[in-house]
Coordinates of C-alpha atoms in Angstrom, one line a residue:
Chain A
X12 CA 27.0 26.9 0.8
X13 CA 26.5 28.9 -2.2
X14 CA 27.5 33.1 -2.2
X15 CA 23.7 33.7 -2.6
X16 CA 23.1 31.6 0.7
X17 CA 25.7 33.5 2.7
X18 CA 24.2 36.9 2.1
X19 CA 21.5 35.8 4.1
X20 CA 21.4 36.5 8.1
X21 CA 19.9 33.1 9.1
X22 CA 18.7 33.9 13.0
X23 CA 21.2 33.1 15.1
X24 CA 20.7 29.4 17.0
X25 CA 22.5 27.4 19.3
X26 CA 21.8 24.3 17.2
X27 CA 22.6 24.7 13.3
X28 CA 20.1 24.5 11.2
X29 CA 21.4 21.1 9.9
X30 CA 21.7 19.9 13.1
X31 CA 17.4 20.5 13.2
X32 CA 16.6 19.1 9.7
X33 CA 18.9 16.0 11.1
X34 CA 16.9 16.1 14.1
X35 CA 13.7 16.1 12.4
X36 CA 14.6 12.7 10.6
X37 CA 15.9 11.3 13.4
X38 CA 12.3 9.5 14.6
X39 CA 11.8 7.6 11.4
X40 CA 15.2 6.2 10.9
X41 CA 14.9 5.2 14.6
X42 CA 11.1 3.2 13.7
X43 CA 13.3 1.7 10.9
X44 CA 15.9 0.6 12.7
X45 CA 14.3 -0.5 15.0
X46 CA 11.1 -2.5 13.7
X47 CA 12.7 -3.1 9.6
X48 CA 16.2 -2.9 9.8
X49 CA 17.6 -5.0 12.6
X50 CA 15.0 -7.5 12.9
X51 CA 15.8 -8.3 9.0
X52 CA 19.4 -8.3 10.0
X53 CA 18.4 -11.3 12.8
X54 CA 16.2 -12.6 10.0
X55 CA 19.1 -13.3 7.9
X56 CA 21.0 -14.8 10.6
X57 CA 18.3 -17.4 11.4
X58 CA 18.3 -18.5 7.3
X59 CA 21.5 -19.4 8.0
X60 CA 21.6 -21.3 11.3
X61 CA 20.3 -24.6 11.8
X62 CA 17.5 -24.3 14.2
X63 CA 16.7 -21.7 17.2
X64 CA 18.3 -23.7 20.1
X65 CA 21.9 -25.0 18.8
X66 CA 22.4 -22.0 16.6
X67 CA 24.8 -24.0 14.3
X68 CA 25.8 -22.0 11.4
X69 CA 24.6 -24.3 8.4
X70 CA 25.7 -21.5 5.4
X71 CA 23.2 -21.9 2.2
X72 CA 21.7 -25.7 3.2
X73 CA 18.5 -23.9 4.4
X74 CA 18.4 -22.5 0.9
X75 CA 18.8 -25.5 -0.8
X76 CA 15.9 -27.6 1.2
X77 CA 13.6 -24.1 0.9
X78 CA 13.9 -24.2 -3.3
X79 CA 14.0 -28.0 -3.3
X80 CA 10.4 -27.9 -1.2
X81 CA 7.9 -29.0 -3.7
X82 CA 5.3 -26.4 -1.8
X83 CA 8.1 -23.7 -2.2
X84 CA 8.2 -24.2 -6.4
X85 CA 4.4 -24.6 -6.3
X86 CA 3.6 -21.2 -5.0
X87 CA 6.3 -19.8 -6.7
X88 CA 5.4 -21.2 -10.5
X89 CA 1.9 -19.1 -9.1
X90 CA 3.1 -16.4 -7.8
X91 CA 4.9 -15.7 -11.2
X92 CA 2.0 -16.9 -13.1
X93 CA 0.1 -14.1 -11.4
X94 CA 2.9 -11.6 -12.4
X95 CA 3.0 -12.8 -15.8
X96 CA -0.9 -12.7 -16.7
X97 CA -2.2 -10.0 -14.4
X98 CA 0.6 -7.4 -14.4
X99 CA 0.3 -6.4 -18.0
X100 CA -3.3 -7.1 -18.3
X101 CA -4.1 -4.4 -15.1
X102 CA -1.3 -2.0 -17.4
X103 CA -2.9 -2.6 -20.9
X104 CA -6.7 -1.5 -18.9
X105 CA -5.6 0.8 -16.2
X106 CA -3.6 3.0 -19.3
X107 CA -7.1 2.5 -21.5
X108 CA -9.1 3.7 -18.4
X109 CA -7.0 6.7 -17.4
X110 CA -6.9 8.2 -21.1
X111 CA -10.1 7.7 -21.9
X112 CA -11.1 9.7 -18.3
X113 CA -8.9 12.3 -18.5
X114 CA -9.4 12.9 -22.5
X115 CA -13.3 12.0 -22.6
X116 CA -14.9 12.5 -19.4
X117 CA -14.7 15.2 -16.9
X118 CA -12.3 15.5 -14.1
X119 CA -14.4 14.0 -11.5
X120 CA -17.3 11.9 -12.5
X121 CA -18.9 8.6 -11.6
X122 CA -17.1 6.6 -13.4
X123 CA -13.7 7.9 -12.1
X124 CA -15.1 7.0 -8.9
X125 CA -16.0 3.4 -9.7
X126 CA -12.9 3.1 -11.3
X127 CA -11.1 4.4 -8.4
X128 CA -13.4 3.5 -5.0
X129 CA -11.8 -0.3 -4.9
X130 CA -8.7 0.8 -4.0
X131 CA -9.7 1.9 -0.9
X132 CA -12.8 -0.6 -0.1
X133 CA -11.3 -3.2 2.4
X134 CA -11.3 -6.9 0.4
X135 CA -12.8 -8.2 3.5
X136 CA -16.1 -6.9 3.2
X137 CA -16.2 -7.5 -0.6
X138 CA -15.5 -11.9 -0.7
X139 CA -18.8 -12.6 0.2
X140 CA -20.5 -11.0 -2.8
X141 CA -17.4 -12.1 -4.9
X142 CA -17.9 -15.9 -3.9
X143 CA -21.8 -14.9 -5.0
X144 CA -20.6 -13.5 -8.1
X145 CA -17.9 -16.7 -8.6
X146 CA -19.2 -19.5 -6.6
X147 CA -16.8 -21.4 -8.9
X148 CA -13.1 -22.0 -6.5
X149 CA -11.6 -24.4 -8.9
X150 CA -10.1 -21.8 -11.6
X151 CA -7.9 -19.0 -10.7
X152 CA -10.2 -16.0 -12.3
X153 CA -12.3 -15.0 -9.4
X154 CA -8.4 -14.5 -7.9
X155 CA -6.9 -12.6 -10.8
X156 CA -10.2 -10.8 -11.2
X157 CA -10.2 -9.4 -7.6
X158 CA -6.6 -8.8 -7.7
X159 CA -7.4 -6.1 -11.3
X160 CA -10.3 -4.7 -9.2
X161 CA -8.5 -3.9 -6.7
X162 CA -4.9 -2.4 -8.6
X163 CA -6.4 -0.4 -11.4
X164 CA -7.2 2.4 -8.5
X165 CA -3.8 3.4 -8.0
X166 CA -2.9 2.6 -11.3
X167 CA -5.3 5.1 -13.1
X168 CA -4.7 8.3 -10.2
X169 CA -0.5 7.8 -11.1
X170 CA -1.5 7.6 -15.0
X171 CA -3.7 10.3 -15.3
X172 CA -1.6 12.2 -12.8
X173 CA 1.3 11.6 -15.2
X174 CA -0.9 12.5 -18.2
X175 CA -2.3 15.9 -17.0
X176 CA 1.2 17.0 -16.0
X177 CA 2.7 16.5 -19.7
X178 CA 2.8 19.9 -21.5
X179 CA -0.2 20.8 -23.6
X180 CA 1.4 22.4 -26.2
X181 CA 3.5 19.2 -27.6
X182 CA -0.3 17.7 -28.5
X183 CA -1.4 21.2 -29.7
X184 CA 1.8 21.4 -31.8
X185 CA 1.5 17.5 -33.0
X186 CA -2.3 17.9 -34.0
X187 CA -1.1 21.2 -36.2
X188 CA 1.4 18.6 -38.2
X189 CA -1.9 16.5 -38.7
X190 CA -1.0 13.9 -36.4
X191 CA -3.5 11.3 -35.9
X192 CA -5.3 10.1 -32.4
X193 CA -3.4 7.2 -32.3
X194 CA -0.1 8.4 -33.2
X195 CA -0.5 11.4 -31.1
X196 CA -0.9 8.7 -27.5
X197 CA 2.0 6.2 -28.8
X198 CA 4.6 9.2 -29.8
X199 CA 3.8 11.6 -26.7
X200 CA 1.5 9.9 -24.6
X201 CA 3.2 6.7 -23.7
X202 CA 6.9 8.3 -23.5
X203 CA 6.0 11.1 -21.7
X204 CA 4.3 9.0 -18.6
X205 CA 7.1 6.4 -19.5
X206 CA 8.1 6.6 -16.0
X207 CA 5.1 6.3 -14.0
X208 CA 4.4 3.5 -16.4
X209 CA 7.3 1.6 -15.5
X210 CA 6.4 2.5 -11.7
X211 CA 3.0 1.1 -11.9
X212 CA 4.7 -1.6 -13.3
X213 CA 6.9 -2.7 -10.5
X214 CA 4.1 -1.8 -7.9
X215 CA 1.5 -3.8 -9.4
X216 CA 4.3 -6.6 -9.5
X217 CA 5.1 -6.4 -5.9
X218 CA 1.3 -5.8 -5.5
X219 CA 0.8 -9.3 -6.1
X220 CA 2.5 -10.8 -3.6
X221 CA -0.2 -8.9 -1.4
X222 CA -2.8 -10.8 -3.2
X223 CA -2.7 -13.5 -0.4
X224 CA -5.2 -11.1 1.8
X225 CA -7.8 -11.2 -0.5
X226 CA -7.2 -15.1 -1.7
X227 CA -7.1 -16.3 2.1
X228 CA -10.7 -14.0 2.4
X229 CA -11.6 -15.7 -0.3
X230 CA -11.1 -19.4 0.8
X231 CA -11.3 -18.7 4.3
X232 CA -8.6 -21.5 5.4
X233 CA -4.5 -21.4 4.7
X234 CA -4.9 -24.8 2.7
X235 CA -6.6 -23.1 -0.7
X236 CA -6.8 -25.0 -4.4
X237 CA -3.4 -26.0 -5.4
X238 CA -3.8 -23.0 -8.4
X239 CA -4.3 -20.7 -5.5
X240 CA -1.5 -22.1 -3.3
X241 CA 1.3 -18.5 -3.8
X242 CA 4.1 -17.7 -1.9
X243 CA 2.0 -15.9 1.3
X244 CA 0.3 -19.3 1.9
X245 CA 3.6 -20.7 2.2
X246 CA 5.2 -18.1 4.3
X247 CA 2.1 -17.3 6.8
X248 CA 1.8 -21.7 6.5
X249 CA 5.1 -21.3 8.3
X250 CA 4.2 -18.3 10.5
X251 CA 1.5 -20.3 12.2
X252 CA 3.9 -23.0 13.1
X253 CA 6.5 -20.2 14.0
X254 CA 8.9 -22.1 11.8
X255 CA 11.7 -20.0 12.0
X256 CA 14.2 -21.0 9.4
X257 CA 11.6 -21.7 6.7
X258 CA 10.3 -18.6 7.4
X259 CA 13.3 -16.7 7.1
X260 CA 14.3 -18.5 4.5
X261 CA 11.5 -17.6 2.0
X262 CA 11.5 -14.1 3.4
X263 CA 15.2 -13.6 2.6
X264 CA 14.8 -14.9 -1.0
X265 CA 11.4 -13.2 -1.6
X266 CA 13.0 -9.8 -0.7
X267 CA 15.8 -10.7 -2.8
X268 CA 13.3 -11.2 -5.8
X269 CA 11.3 -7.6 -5.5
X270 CA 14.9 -6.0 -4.2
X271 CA 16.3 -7.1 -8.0
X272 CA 12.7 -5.9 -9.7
X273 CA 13.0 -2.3 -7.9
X274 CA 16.6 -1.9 -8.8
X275 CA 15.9 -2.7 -12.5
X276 CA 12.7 -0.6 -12.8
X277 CA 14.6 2.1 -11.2
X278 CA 17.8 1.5 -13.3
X279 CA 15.5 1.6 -16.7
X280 CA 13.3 4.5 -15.4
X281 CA 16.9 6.7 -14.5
X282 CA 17.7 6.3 -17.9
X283 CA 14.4 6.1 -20.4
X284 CA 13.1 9.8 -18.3
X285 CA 12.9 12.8 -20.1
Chain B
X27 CA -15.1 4.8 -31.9
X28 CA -15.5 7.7 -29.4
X29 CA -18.8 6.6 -28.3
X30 CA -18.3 2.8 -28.3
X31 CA -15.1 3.4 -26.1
X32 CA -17.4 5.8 -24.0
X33 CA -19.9 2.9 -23.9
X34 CA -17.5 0.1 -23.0
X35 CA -15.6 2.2 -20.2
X36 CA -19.0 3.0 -18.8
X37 CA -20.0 -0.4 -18.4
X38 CA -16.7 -1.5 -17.1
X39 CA -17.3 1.2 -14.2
X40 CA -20.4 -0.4 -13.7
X41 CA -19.5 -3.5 -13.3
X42 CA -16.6 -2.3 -11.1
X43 CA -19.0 -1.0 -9.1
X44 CA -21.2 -3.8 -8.5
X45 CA -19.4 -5.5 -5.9
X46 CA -20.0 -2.8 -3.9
X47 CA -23.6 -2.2 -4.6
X48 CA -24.2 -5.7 -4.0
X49 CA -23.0 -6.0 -0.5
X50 CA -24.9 -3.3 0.4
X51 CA -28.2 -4.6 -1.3
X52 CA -27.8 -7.6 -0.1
X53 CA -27.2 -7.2 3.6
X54 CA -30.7 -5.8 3.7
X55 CA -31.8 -9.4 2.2
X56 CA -33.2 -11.9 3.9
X57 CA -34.4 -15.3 2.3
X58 CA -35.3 -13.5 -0.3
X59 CA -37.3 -10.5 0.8
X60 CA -36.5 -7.2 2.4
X61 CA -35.7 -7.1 6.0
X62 CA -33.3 -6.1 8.9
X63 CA -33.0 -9.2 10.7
X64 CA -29.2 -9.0 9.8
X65 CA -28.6 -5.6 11.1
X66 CA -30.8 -7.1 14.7
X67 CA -28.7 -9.4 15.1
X68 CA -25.9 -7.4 14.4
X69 CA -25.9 -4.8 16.7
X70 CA -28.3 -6.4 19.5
X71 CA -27.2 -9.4 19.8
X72 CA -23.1 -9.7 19.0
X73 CA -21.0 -7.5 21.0
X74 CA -17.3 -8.5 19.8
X75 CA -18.4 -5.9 17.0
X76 CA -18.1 -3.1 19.1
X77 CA -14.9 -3.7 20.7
X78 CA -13.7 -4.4 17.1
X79 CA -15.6 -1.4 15.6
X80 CA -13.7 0.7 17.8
X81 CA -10.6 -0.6 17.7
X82 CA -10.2 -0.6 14.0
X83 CA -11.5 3.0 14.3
X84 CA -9.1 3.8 16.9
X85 CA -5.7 1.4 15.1
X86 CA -6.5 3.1 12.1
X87 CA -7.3 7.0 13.9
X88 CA -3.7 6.8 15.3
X89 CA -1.6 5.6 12.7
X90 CA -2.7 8.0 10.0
X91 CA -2.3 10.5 11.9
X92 CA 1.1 9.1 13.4
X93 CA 2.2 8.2 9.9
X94 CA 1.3 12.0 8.5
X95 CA 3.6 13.8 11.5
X96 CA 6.6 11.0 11.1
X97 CA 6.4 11.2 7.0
X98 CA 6.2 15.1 7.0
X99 CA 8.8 15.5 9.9
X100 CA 11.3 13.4 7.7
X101 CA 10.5 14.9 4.2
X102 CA 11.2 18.0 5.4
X103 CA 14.7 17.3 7.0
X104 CA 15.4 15.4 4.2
X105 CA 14.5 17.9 1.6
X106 CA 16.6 20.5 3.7
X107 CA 19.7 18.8 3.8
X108 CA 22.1 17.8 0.9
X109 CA 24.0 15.1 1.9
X110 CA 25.9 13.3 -0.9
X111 CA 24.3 9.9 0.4
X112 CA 20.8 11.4 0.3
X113 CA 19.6 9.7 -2.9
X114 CA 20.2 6.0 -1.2
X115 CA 18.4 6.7 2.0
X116 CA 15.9 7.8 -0.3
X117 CA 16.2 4.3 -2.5
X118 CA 16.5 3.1 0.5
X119 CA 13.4 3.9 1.4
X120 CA 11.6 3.1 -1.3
X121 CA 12.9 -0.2 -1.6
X122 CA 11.1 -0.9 1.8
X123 CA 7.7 0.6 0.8
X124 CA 7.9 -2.2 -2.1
X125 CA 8.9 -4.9 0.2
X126 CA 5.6 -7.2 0.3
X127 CA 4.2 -7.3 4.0
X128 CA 5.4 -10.8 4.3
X129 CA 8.4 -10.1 3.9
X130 CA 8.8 -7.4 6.3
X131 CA 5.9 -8.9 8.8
X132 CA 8.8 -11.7 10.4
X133 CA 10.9 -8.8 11.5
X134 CA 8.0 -6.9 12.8
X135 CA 7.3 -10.2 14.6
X136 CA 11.0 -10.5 15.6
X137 CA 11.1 -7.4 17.0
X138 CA 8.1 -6.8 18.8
X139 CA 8.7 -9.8 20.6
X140 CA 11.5 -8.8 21.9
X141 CA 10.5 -5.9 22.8
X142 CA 7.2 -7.7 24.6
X143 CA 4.9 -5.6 22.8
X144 CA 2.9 -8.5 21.0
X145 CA -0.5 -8.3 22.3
X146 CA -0.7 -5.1 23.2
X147 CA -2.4 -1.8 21.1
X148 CA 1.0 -0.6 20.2
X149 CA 2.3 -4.0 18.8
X150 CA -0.2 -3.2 16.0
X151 CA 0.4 0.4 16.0
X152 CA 4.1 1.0 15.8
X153 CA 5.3 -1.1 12.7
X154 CA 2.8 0.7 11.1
X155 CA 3.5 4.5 12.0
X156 CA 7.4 3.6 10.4
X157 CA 5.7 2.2 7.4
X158 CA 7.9 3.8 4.6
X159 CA 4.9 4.5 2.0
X160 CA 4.2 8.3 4.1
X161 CA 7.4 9.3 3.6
X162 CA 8.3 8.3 0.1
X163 CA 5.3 10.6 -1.3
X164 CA 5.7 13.2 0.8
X165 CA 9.4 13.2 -0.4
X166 CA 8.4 13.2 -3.8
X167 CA 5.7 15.8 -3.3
X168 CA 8.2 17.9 -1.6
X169 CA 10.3 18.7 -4.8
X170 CA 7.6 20.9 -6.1
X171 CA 7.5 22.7 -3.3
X172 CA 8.2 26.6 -2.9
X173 CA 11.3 27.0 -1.1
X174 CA 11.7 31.1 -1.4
X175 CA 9.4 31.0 1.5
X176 CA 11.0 28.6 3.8
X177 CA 14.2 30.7 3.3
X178 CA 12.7 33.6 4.5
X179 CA 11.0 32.0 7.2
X180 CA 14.6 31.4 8.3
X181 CA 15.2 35.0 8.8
X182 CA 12.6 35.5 11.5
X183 CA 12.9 31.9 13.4
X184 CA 15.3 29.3 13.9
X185 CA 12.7 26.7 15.5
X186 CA 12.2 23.8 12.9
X187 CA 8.8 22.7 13.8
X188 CA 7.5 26.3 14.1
X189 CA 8.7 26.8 9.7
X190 CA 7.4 23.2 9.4
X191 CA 3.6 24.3 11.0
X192 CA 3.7 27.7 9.2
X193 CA 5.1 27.8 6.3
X194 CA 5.2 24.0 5.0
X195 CA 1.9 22.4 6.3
X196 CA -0.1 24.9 4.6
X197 CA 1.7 24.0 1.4
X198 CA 1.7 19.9 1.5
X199 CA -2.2 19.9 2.5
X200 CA -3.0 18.3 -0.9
X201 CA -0.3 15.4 -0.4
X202 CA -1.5 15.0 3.2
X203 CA -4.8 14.6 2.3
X204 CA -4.0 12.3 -0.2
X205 CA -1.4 9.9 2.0
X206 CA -3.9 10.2 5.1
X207 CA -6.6 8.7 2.8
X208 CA -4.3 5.9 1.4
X209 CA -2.9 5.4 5.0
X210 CA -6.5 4.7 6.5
X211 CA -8.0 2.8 3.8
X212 CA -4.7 0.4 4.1
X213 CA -4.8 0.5 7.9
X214 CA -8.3 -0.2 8.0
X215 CA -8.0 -3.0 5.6
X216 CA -4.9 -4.5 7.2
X217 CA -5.3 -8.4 8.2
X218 CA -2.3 -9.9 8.8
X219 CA -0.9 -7.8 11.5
X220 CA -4.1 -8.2 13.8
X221 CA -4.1 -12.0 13.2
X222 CA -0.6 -12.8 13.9
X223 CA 0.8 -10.1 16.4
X224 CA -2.4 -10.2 19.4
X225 CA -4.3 -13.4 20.6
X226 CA -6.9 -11.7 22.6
X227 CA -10.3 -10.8 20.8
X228 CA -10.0 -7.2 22.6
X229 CA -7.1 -6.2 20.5
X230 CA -8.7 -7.5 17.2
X231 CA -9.9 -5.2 14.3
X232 CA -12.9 -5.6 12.0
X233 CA -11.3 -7.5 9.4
X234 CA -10.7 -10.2 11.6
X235 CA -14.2 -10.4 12.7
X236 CA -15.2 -10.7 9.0
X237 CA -12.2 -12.8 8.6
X238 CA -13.3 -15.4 10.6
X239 CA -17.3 -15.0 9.5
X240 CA -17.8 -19.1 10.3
X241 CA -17.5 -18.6 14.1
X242 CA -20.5 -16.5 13.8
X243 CA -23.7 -16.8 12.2
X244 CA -24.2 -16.6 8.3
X245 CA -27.0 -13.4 8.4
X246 CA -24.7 -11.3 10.4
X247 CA -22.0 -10.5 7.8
X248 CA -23.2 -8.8 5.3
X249 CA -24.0 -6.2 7.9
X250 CA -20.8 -5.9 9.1
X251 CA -19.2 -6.1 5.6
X252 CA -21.6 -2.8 5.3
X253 CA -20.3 -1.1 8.1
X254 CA -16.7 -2.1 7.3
X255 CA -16.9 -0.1 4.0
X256 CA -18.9 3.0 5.6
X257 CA -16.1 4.6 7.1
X258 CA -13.8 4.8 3.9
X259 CA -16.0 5.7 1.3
X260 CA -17.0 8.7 3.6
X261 CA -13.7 9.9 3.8
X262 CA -12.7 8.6 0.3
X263 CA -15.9 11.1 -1.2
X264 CA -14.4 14.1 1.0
X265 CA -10.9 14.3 -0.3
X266 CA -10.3 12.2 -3.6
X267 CA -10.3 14.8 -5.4
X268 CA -6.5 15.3 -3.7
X269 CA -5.7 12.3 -4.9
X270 CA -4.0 12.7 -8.8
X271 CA -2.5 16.4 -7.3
X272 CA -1.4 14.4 -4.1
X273 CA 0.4 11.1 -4.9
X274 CA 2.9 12.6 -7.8
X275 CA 4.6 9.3 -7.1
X276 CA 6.0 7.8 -10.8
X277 CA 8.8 9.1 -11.4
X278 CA 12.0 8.6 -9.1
X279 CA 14.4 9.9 -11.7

C-alpha cells in the first residue's frame, strides 16, 4: 500500500477487498482446473504408460513409436509446410491490407467489411462454393487459400488497431524532414506495430493447426490426399478409435511445439517493444 | 501507384467476398434456373434442422454470454490485485488461448467423462465458458481503463459485483462487444466439440448437419449453408465497428 492509498477511507467490510477481487477470479481458475489443467495433467500420465488397463509406466517409448510413425512425420512435414508458406504470405497481405485501409480508405467501408466478414462466417457453410470454385482436391491451394481467407480478418483489426494507436505526430514530424512514403512505413510503421506483428505472427502459426476444420469440411472424410494429411487428421484419426496413448502422445508433443513458439514470440516481443 | 493499389485491394475484397455471395446466390439455384425448391425441402420436409437450428442458437446464446461474465469477473480481480506472480497466471493464460483445440479437446474429453457430462447440453457448454480467449482481451483491455473512478467507488460500497455493474461495465462495453462477437462467431462455428463429445442428433449443432451434407439430399445445403451464415453477419454488421477499439490484443509487453 502506497501513502496516497492509506489516506483513503475504503468502507469498512467484513471481507477485504483482496479477499473479493480473489473471489471474483476464483470461477475461472476453477473452469481451468478443472476442464484444462488436470485433465492435461492425466493426459501426460497416459503418454507415459503403456496402455489403459496394466498402467505400466513405459517412460519416453510411446514417444519414440509416435515420431517413428510414418503418418506422425507425414502430417508433421505438412503441418510445417503450412506454417512455412502460409504464415508469412497471410503477414506480407494482411500488413498490405490494413495500411492501405486505414491510410486510403475510410474507417468503415465495404471493403473493410469483405476483408474482415470471413473471420466470422462459419467454414461450414462456405466448402460447398469453395469445392465449386476449386473442384480440383489434388493440390494443396484450395487448402492454403481458405486458410488466408479466413486469418487476414483478425490479422488486419490487430494491424490497423496497432496502426491507429501510433502517435501522429512522429509521421507529421518525419514527412517535415522530407521523408518518403516508403521510408516513412518501414522506419515508423513497421517498428511501431512490431509487437502486434509478432503477435499475429504466432496466432496465425497456431492458427494453422486449426486448419483441420475447414480441410475435413472440405474433403468430407478423415482419410484426405496425402498433401492434406496434417497433424489434426492424425490426432482426431486417433480420437475416433479412442486411442489413448497415441492420442496423448501427439497432444503432449504438439503443445510442446506451440508452448516453445509462444514463449519465443513473447520473449522477442518483451524485448523489441517500445 | 495510389490508384493501382486502390484498384488491386478493391478487387481483392471482391474476390474475398465472393464466397459468400455465391452461397447465397446459389442456394436459390436450381438446375440452372431460379427457384426455391431448396428452401421447400428445407424447412418442410427435414426437421433435424430445427432441433439443430436451435441448439446452435441456444450453445452459442449461453456461452457468449457465460464467457462475457467469467472473462469480466476475472479481469477485474486480476487487474485489482498485485500479486508478484500475476504476470504468469496471465502467461499462463495466454499460453492456453494459443493451445490449438486438439490439443486441449483430449482433456476436455478426459474430463467430462469423468464427470459423466458427455452427451449432455453442458458437456458442450462448459469447456467452452473457461475458454481462455475472454479473459485474455479483457485483461489487456483492462489496462486502459480509468481507475480514479473505481477508487472512488470504493468509498461508497464495498460490494465487488455492485463497482463491477456500475462503474466498470459501462466502461469495457466496447471490449465486450467485441469479445461477445468473436465468442459467437467461434461458438457457432465450432465442429469438433459437437462431433466428438454427444452421440445423439438432439444435442447436435448446425455445423454438424452441414458437416455430414451426404446423409441428406444434395439441394438442401446450400439452404442451410444460408441460414448458417444469417445469424453472424447480423450481429457482425451491428457491432464491428467495436472491433479495432475492442481487441487491443498485440502487445503483451
Amino acid at each position: 500500500m502506497t501513502l496516497g492509498d492509506k489516506a483513503y477511507m475504503y468502507k469498512k467490510s467484513k471481507l477485504s477487498w483482496n479477499c473479493r477481487c480473489i473471489l471474483c477470479m476464483i470461477p475461472s481458475f476453477i473452469g481451468i482446473l478443472i476442464f484444462f489443467f488436470v485433465p492435461y495433467i492425466r493426459v501426460l500420465y497416459f503418454s507415459l504408460i503403456n496402455n489403459q488397463f496394466k498402467k505400466n509406466f513405459v517412460g519416453l517409448s510411446n514417444y519414440i513409436t509416435t515420431v517413428q510413425n510414418e503418418y506422425f512425420r507425414l502430417a508433421m512435414k505438412n503441418s510445417l509446410l503450412l506454417i512455412v508458406i502460409c504464415v508469412p504470405l497471410l503477414m506480407i497481405f494482411s500488413l498490405l491490407i490494413s495500411l492501405f485501409i486505414a491510410n486510403i480508405f475510410r474507417k468503415r467501408t465495404f471493403i473493410r467489411t469483405s476483408f474482415v466478414l470471413p473471420m466470422v462466417i462459419p467454414t461450414a457453410s462456405i466448402v460447398l462454393v469453395w469445392k465449386m470454385i476449386f473442384p480440383e482436391i489434388s493440390t494443396v491451394i484450395p487448402i492454403y487459400l481458405l486458410f488466408i481467407w479466413k486469418n487476414v480478418g483478425i490479422c488486419v483489426i490487430l494491424m490497423t488497431a496497432a496502426f491507429l494507436s501510433i502517435d501522429k505526430c512522429v509521421f507529421e514530424a518525419a514527412k517535415l524532414d522530407g521523408a518518403s512514403d516508403f521510408a516513412l512505413h518501414t522506419r515508423i510503421t513497421i517498428p511501431g506495430i512490431f509487437p502486434t506483428l509478432l503477435f499475429c505472427n504466432m496466432l496465425s502459426i497456431v492458427n494453422t493447426f486449426k486448419i483441420y476444420k475447414e480441410s475435413y469440411l472440405l474433403y468430407g472424410t478423415n482419410y484426405p490426399p496425402n498433401h492434406s494429411y496434417t497433424l489434426q487428421y492424425y490426432m482426431n484419426n486417433h480420437f475416433l478409435k479412442l486411442d489413448y496413448q497415441k492420442l496423448s502422445t501427439s497432444a503432449v508433443l504438439t503443445s510442446l511445439l506451440v508452448f516453445v513458439i509462444v514463449v519465443v514470440g513473447l520473449k522477442i516481443q518483451r524485448r523489441y517493444s517500445w | 501507384m495510389k490508384k493501382i493499389g486502390i484498384c488491386l485491394i478493391s478487387l481483392c475484397g471482391l474476390a474475398f467476398i465472393i464466397p459468400v455471395v455465391a452461397t447465397v446466390a446459389l442456394s436459390f439455384m436450381n438446375d440452372g434456373k431460379l427457384s426455391l425448391t431448396g428452401y421447400n425441402s428445407l424447412l418442410f420436409d427435414c426437421f433435424p434442422f430445427y432441433t439443430m437450428f436451435w441448439n446452435s442458437i441456444f450453445y452459442t446464446v449461453v456461452i457468449t454470454i457465460g464467457q462475457l461474465i467469467i472473462a469480466v469477473l476475472f479481469a477485474f480481480g486480476f487487474s485489482q490485485t498485485k500479486y508478484k506472480h500475476n504476470r504468469i497466471v496471465f502467461m499462463g493464460y495466454i499460453m492456453l488461448m494459443m493451445m490449438p483445440l486438439q490439443v486441449t479437446l483430449l482433456p476436455n474429453y478426459i474430463g467430462l467423462r469423468d464427470m459423466g457430462l458427455l452427451n449432455t447440453y453442458s458437456g458442450i457448454i462448459l469447456p467452452l465458458i473457461f475458454s481462455p480467449f475472454g479473459v485474455v482481451v479483457m485483461i489487456q483491455y483492462m489496462k486502459g481503463i480509468d481507475y480514479c473512478t473505481i477508487e472512488a467507488a470504493r468509498l461508497e460500497s464495498s460490494s465487488a459485483i455492485r463497482i463491477i455493474i456500475s462503474i466498470v461495465l459501462p466502461q469495457l462495453k466496447v471490449c465486450i462487444f467485441a469479445v461477445g462477437l468473436f465468442v459467437y462467431a467461434e461458438c457457432w462455428n465450432m465442429l469438433e466439440q459437437p462431433m466428438l463429445f454427444v452421440k445423439e442428433e438432439k444435442y447436435r449443432t448446425l455445423s454438424t448437419f452441414i458437416a455430414s451434407a451426404d446423409k441428406y439430399t444434395g439441394d438442401i445445403m446450400l439452404p442451410a449453408s444460408v441460414f448458417f451464415i444469417i445469424p453472424v453477419v447480423i450481429l457482425y454488421l451491428y457491432f464491428n465497428e467495436h472491433l479495432e477499439k475492442g481487441l487491443s490484443l498485440g502487445d503483451f509487453s
